[in-house]
């Protein structure tokens, strides 16, 4: 240390060299800090509000661990009925079309249909051969709600927000009243098939929890 101080005081070139090294290190450190600041996401109040709103809308409909709900699908003059009952790791599905009722179980990522007294493995295609399964799925409905525009108990979902390259102003409406959900999918279905005049899905939560923004305490 004494040799350094002695050389610092007597050797002008050595002093200039040390100052240059210190200045260069300072510039490098400042540059690294500036780059790290630029990469950090903005934490303005506006962004915080948007993040909070997205998190709040991410799951508007919430079900308890065990639940039961009924679904009625009306496609023009046809009606289809499904009942879902979840008990622990099993989901029991009842499907009724006209006067024919079929019973299914979903367990371990497989569907089974009740035949006589035994359950035989089957596919989701057999269960939803006349309706669109996605239109009944609570997770998919929550996804639609998360990007919707809310007005009281109605949520408008624009087609251009869910269909790639769609630039229309058409939308369909999801209405939530306590434990009842009604969805008029007609505008969405017409995008793919304009022969369908009405495609309405009504869901009634019988057991479990449904929580919309209006019901939050």
mmCIF file of C-alpha atoms in Angstrom:
data_model
loop_
_atom_site.group_PDB
_atom_site.id
_atom_site.type_symbol
_atom_site.label_atom_id
_atom_site.label_comp_id
_atom_site.label_asym_id
_atom_site.label_seq_id
_atom_site.Cartn_x
_atom_site.Cartn_y
_atom_site.Cartn_z
ATOM 1 C CA UNK A 1 0.000 0.000 0.000
ATOM 2 C CA UNK A 2 2.899 2.366 0.859
ATOM 3 C CA UNK A 3 4.537 1.675 -2.508
ATOM 4 C CA UNK A 4 1.233 2.469 -4.276
ATOM 5 C CA UNK A 5 0.883 5.804 -2.465
ATOM 6 C CA UNK A 6 4.497 6.698 -3.096
ATOM 7 C CA UNK A 7 4.186 5.934 -6.788
ATOM 8 C CA UNK A 8 0.822 7.811 -6.916
ATOM 9 C CA UNK A 9 2.487 10.935 -5.540
ATOM 10 C CA UNK A 10 5.683 10.836 -7.612
ATOM 11 C CA UNK A 11 4.736 9.147 -10.924
ATOM 12 C CA UNK A 12 2.409 11.336 -13.015
ATOM 13 C CA UNK A 13 1.917 8.702 -15.760
ATOM 14 C CA UNK A 14 0.975 6.101 -13.131
ATOM 15 C CA UNK A 15 -1.621 8.460 -11.639
ATOM 16 C CA UNK A 16 -3.168 9.138 -15.059
ATOM 17 C CA UNK A 17 -3.277 5.401 -15.813
ATOM 18 C CA UNK A 18 -5.056 4.610 -12.521
ATOM 19 C CA UNK A 19 -7.584 7.410 -13.053
ATOM 20 C CA UNK A 20 -8.304 6.106 -16.566
ATOM 21 C CA UNK A 21 -8.913 2.598 -15.228
ATOM 22 C CA UNK A 22 -11.257 3.909 -12.530
ATOM 23 C CA UNK A 23 -13.163 6.036 -15.052
ATOM 24 C CA UNK A 24 -13.515 3.089 -17.456
ATOM 25 C CA UNK A 25 -14.870 0.849 -14.681
ATOM 26 C CA UNK A 26 -17.326 3.557 -13.675
ATOM 27 C CA UNK A 27 -18.634 3.898 -17.256
ATOM 28 C CA UNK A 28 -19.039 0.120 -17.542
ATOM 29 C CA UNK A 29 -20.951 -0.101 -14.256
ATOM 30 C CA UNK A 30 -23.248 2.798 -15.217
ATOM 31 C CA UNK A 31 -23.949 1.187 -18.610
ATOM 32 C CA UNK A 32 -24.814 -2.155 -17.025
ATOM 33 C CA UNK A 33 -27.158 -0.458 -14.559
ATOM 34 C CA UNK A 34 -28.884 1.526 -17.341
ATOM 35 C CA UNK A 35 -29.455 -1.648 -19.389
ATOM 36 C CA UNK A 36 -30.913 -3.460 -16.386
ATOM 37 C CA UNK A 37 -33.320 -0.560 -15.739
ATOM 38 C CA UNK A 38 -34.536 -0.615 -19.352
ATOM 39 C CA UNK A 39 -35.294 -4.335 -19.170
ATOM 40 C CA UNK A 40 -37.395 -4.050 -16.040
ATOM 41 C CA UNK A 41 -41.178 -3.780 -16.646
ATOM 42 C CA UNK A 42 -42.774 -0.486 -15.810
ATOM 43 C CA UNK A 43 -44.349 -0.355 -12.383
ATOM 44 C CA UNK A 44 -46.556 2.668 -12.946
ATOM 45 C CA UNK A 45 -49.968 2.830 -11.291
ATOM 46 C CA UNK A 46 -51.619 2.265 -14.676
ATOM 47 C CA UNK A 47 -49.735 -0.981 -15.260
ATOM 48 C CA UNK A 48 -50.374 -2.137 -11.702
ATOM 49 C CA UNK A 49 -54.097 -1.539 -12.214
ATOM 50 C CA UNK A 50 -54.060 -3.520 -15.473
ATOM 51 C CA UNK A 51 -52.239 -6.426 -13.836
ATOM 52 C CA UNK A 52 -54.671 -6.392 -10.921
ATOM 53 C CA UNK A 53 -57.667 -6.284 -13.263
ATOM 54 C CA UNK A 54 -56.379 -9.194 -15.361
ATOM 55 C CA UNK A 55 -55.776 -11.288 -12.262
ATOM 56 C CA UNK A 56 -59.235 -10.462 -10.954
ATOM 57 C CA UNK A 57 -60.935 -11.404 -14.222
ATOM 58 C CA UNK A 58 -58.924 -14.555 -14.804
ATOM 59 C CA UNK A 59 -61.428 -16.787 -12.992
ATOM 60 C CA UNK A 60 -64.810 -15.114 -12.679
ATOM 61 C CA UNK A 61 -66.652 -18.427 -12.299
ATOM 62 C CA UNK A 62 -65.189 -20.531 -9.502
ATOM 63 C CA UNK A 63 -66.275 -24.034 -8.551
ATOM 64 C CA UNK A 64 -65.660 -25.777 -5.267
ATOM 65 C CA UNK A 65 -63.602 -28.969 -5.099
ATOM 66 C CA UNK A 66 -66.850 -30.967 -5.244
ATOM 67 C CA UNK A 67 -69.709 -29.570 -7.280
ATOM 68 C CA UNK A 68 -72.777 -30.240 -9.383
ATOM 69 C CA UNK A 69 -74.164 -28.231 -12.272
ATOM 70 C CA UNK A 70 -76.670 -28.704 -15.078
ATOM 71 C CA UNK A 71 -76.332 -27.541 -18.660
ATOM 72 C CA UNK A 72 -79.079 -27.094 -21.204
ATOM 73 C CA UNK A 73 -78.040 -26.551 -24.817
ATOM 74 C CA UNK A 74 -80.574 -25.379 -27.338
ATOM 75 C CA UNK A 75 -79.518 -25.524 -30.971
ATOM 76 C CA UNK A 76 -82.405 -24.247 -33.046
ATOM 77 C CA UNK A 77 -85.239 -26.685 -32.207
ATOM 78 C CA UNK A 78 -83.045 -29.342 -30.564
ATOM 79 C CA UNK A 79 -82.316 -29.554 -26.854
ATOM 80 C CA UNK A 80 -79.509 -31.388 -25.071
ATOM 81 C CA UNK A 81 -78.996 -31.810 -21.333
ATOM 82 C CA UNK A 82 -75.843 -32.546 -19.362
ATOM 83 C CA UNK A 83 -75.303 -32.871 -15.615
ATOM 84 C CA UNK A 84 -71.822 -32.815 -14.085
ATOM 85 C CA UNK A 85 -71.170 -34.048 -10.553
ATOM 86 C CA UNK A 86 -67.642 -34.039 -9.173
ATOM 87 C CA UNK A 87 -66.850 -36.183 -6.163
ATOM 88 C CA UNK A 88 -63.187 -36.194 -5.209
ATOM 89 C CA UNK A 89 -61.254 -37.379 -8.284
ATOM 90 C CA UNK A 90 -64.281 -38.569 -10.274
ATOM 91 C CA UNK A 91 -66.644 -36.591 -12.490
ATOM 92 C CA UNK A 92 -70.017 -38.194 -13.189
ATOM 93 C CA UNK A 93 -71.673 -37.039 -16.407
ATOM 94 C CA UNK A 94 -75.297 -37.592 -17.342
ATOM 95 C CA UNK A 95 -76.320 -36.900 -20.909
ATOM 96 C CA UNK A 96 -79.926 -36.715 -22.028
ATOM 97 C CA UNK A 97 -81.021 -36.286 -25.639
ATOM 98 C CA UNK A 98 -84.699 -36.709 -26.433
ATOM 99 C CA UNK A 99 -85.720 -39.613 -24.207
ATOM 100 C CA UNK A 100 -82.327 -41.311 -24.159
ATOM 101 C CA UNK A 101 -80.145 -40.971 -21.057
ATOM 102 C CA UNK A 102 -76.524 -42.086 -20.884
ATOM 103 C CA UNK A 103 -74.200 -42.198 -17.871
ATOM 104 C CA UNK A 104 -70.462 -41.556 -17.970
ATOM 105 C CA UNK A 105 -67.528 -41.275 -15.580
ATOM 106 C CA UNK A 106 -64.370 -39.248 -16.142
ATOM 107 C CA UNK A 107 -61.484 -40.667 -14.127
ATOM 108 C CA UNK A 108 -57.689 -40.872 -14.560
ATOM 109 C CA UNK A 109 -57.884 -38.866 -17.813
ATOM 110 C CA UNK A 110 -60.299 -41.367 -19.356
ATOM 111 C CA UNK A 111 -64.026 -41.398 -20.116
ATOM 112 C CA UNK A 112 -66.152 -44.455 -19.372
ATOM 113 C CA UNK A 113 -69.744 -45.158 -20.389
ATOM 114 C CA UNK A 114 -72.115 -47.217 -18.273
ATOM 115 C CA UNK A 115 -73.157 -50.358 -20.140
ATOM 116 C CA UNK A 116 -75.478 -52.663 -18.221
ATOM 117 C CA UNK A 117 -73.650 -52.765 -14.882
ATOM 118 C CA UNK A 118 -70.098 -52.045 -16.018
ATOM 119 C CA UNK A 119 -68.261 -48.950 -17.217
ATOM 120 C CA UNK A 120 -66.551 -49.322 -20.594
ATOM 121 C CA UNK A 121 -63.861 -46.945 -21.810
ATOM 122 C CA UNK A 122 -65.025 -44.460 -24.431
ATOM 123 C CA UNK A 123 -64.042 -41.055 -25.844
ATOM 124 C CA UNK A 124 -65.202 -37.474 -25.421
ATOM 125 C CA UNK A 125 -66.361 -37.572 -29.048
ATOM 126 C CA UNK A 126 -69.080 -40.044 -28.086
ATOM 127 C CA UNK A 127 -70.244 -37.795 -25.266
ATOM 128 C CA UNK A 128 -70.238 -34.563 -27.275
ATOM 129 C CA UNK A 129 -71.121 -35.886 -30.703
ATOM 130 C CA UNK A 130 -73.873 -33.306 -31.258
ATOM 131 C CA UNK A 131 -72.593 -30.292 -29.358
ATOM 132 C CA UNK A 132 -69.339 -28.389 -29.053
ATOM 133 C CA UNK A 133 -67.585 -29.437 -25.853
ATOM 134 C CA UNK A 134 -65.613 -26.168 -25.670
ATOM 135 C CA UNK A 135 -68.835 -24.179 -25.309
ATOM 136 C CA UNK A 136 -69.653 -26.068 -22.101
ATOM 137 C CA UNK A 137 -66.212 -25.993 -20.519
ATOM 138 C CA UNK A 138 -66.018 -23.699 -17.455
ATOM 139 C CA UNK A 139 -62.318 -23.026 -18.016
ATOM 140 C CA UNK A 140 -62.981 -21.938 -21.597
ATOM 141 C CA UNK A 141 -65.892 -19.758 -20.470
ATOM 142 C CA UNK A 142 -63.635 -18.121 -17.877
ATOM 143 C CA UNK A 143 -61.123 -17.444 -20.642
ATOM 144 C CA UNK A 144 -63.824 -15.690 -22.665
ATOM 145 C CA UNK A 145 -64.895 -13.690 -19.617
ATOM 146 C CA UNK A 146 -61.322 -12.599 -18.890
ATOM 147 C CA UNK A 147 -61.173 -10.709 -22.215
ATOM 148 C CA UNK A 148 -64.765 -9.485 -22.217
ATOM 149 C CA UNK A 149 -66.310 -6.075 -21.665
ATOM 150 C CA UNK A 150 -68.568 -6.022 -18.594
ATOM 151 C CA UNK A 151 -71.838 -4.130 -18.293
ATOM 152 C CA UNK A 152 -73.702 -4.954 -15.062
ATOM 153 C CA UNK A 153 -74.178 -8.735 -15.181
ATOM 154 C CA UNK A 154 -73.481 -9.073 -18.898
ATOM 155 C CA UNK A 155 -70.124 -9.777 -20.487
ATOM 156 C CA UNK A 156 -69.608 -9.039 -24.190
ATOM 157 C CA UNK A 157 -66.950 -11.126 -25.921
ATOM 158 C CA UNK A 158 -65.760 -9.775 -29.266
ATOM 159 C CA UNK A 159 -65.115 -12.358 -31.944
ATOM 160 C CA UNK A 160 -61.942 -10.595 -33.065
ATOM 161 C CA UNK A 161 -60.499 -11.198 -29.597
ATOM 162 C CA UNK A 162 -60.854 -14.964 -29.875
ATOM 163 C CA UNK A 163 -60.652 -15.640 -33.636
ATOM 164 C CA UNK A 164 -57.344 -15.001 -35.355
ATOM 165 C CA UNK A 165 -57.473 -12.409 -38.167
ATOM 166 C CA UNK A 166 -61.098 -11.563 -37.449
ATOM 167 C CA UNK A 167 -61.674 -7.794 -37.620
ATOM 168 C CA UNK A 168 -65.440 -7.599 -37.175
ATOM 169 C CA UNK A 169 -67.265 -5.866 -34.344
ATOM 170 C CA UNK A 170 -69.509 -8.894 -33.753
ATOM 171 C CA UNK A 171 -69.709 -10.310 -30.251
ATOM 172 C CA UNK A 172 -71.600 -12.803 -28.119
ATOM 173 C CA UNK A 173 -72.940 -12.209 -24.622
ATOM 174 C CA UNK A 174 -72.492 -14.121 -21.363
ATOM 175 C CA UNK A 175 -75.040 -13.266 -18.652
ATOM 176 C CA UNK A 176 -74.421 -14.220 -15.012
ATOM 177 C CA UNK A 177 -77.177 -14.067 -12.404
ATOM 178 C CA UNK A 178 -76.083 -15.597 -9.105
ATOM 179 C CA UNK A 179 -75.840 -19.346 -9.815
ATOM 180 C CA UNK A 180 -77.099 -19.131 -13.411
ATOM 181 C CA UNK A 181 -75.029 -18.537 -16.527
ATOM 182 C CA UNK A 182 -76.599 -17.964 -19.925
ATOM 183 C CA UNK A 183 -74.502 -17.753 -23.089
ATOM 184 C CA UNK A 184 -75.788 -16.856 -26.520
ATOM 185 C CA UNK A 185 -73.140 -18.398 -28.753
ATOM 186 C CA UNK A 186 -75.126 -17.708 -31.937
ATOM 187 C CA UNK A 187 -72.831 -14.940 -33.318
ATOM 188 C CA UNK A 188 -69.774 -17.124 -32.717
ATOM 189 C CA UNK A 189 -71.342 -20.220 -34.271
ATOM 190 C CA UNK A 190 -72.560 -18.206 -37.264
ATOM 191 C CA UNK A 191 -68.988 -17.302 -38.032
ATOM 192 C CA UNK A 192 -68.435 -20.983 -38.894
ATOM 193 C CA UNK A 193 -71.963 -22.044 -39.816
ATOM 194 C CA UNK A 194 -74.562 -19.445 -40.721
ATOM 195 C CA UNK A 195 -77.260 -22.114 -41.018
ATOM 196 C CA UNK A 196 -77.624 -22.217 -37.223
ATOM 197 C CA UNK A 197 -80.249 -19.735 -36.051
ATOM 198 C CA UNK A 198 -79.839 -20.154 -32.291
ATOM 199 C CA UNK A 199 -77.147 -21.673 -30.106
ATOM 200 C CA UNK A 200 -77.919 -21.025 -26.430
ATOM 201 C CA UNK A 201 -76.178 -22.579 -23.428
ATOM 202 C CA UNK A 202 -77.740 -22.283 -19.954
ATOM 203 C CA UNK A 203 -75.756 -23.431 -16.919
ATOM 204 C CA UNK A 204 -77.157 -23.786 -13.412
ATOM 205 C CA UNK A 205 -74.788 -24.387 -10.505
ATOM 206 C CA UNK A 206 -76.618 -26.595 -8.005
ATOM 207 C CA UNK A 207 -73.827 -27.397 -5.565
ATOM 208 C CA UNK A 208 -70.472 -25.746 -5.108
ATOM 209 C CA UNK A 209 -69.475 -22.147 -5.619
ATOM 210 C CA UNK A 210 -70.068 -19.662 -8.369
ATOM 211 C CA UNK A 211 -68.411 -16.322 -7.865
ATOM 212 C CA UNK A 212 -68.828 -13.416 -10.232
ATOM 213 C CA UNK A 213 -67.615 -9.865 -9.723
ATOM 214 C CA UNK A 214 -71.099 -8.882 -8.516
ATOM 215 C CA UNK A 215 -71.015 -11.542 -5.813
ATOM 216 C CA UNK A 216 -67.584 -10.738 -4.425
ATOM 217 C CA UNK A 217 -67.607 -9.468 -0.887
#
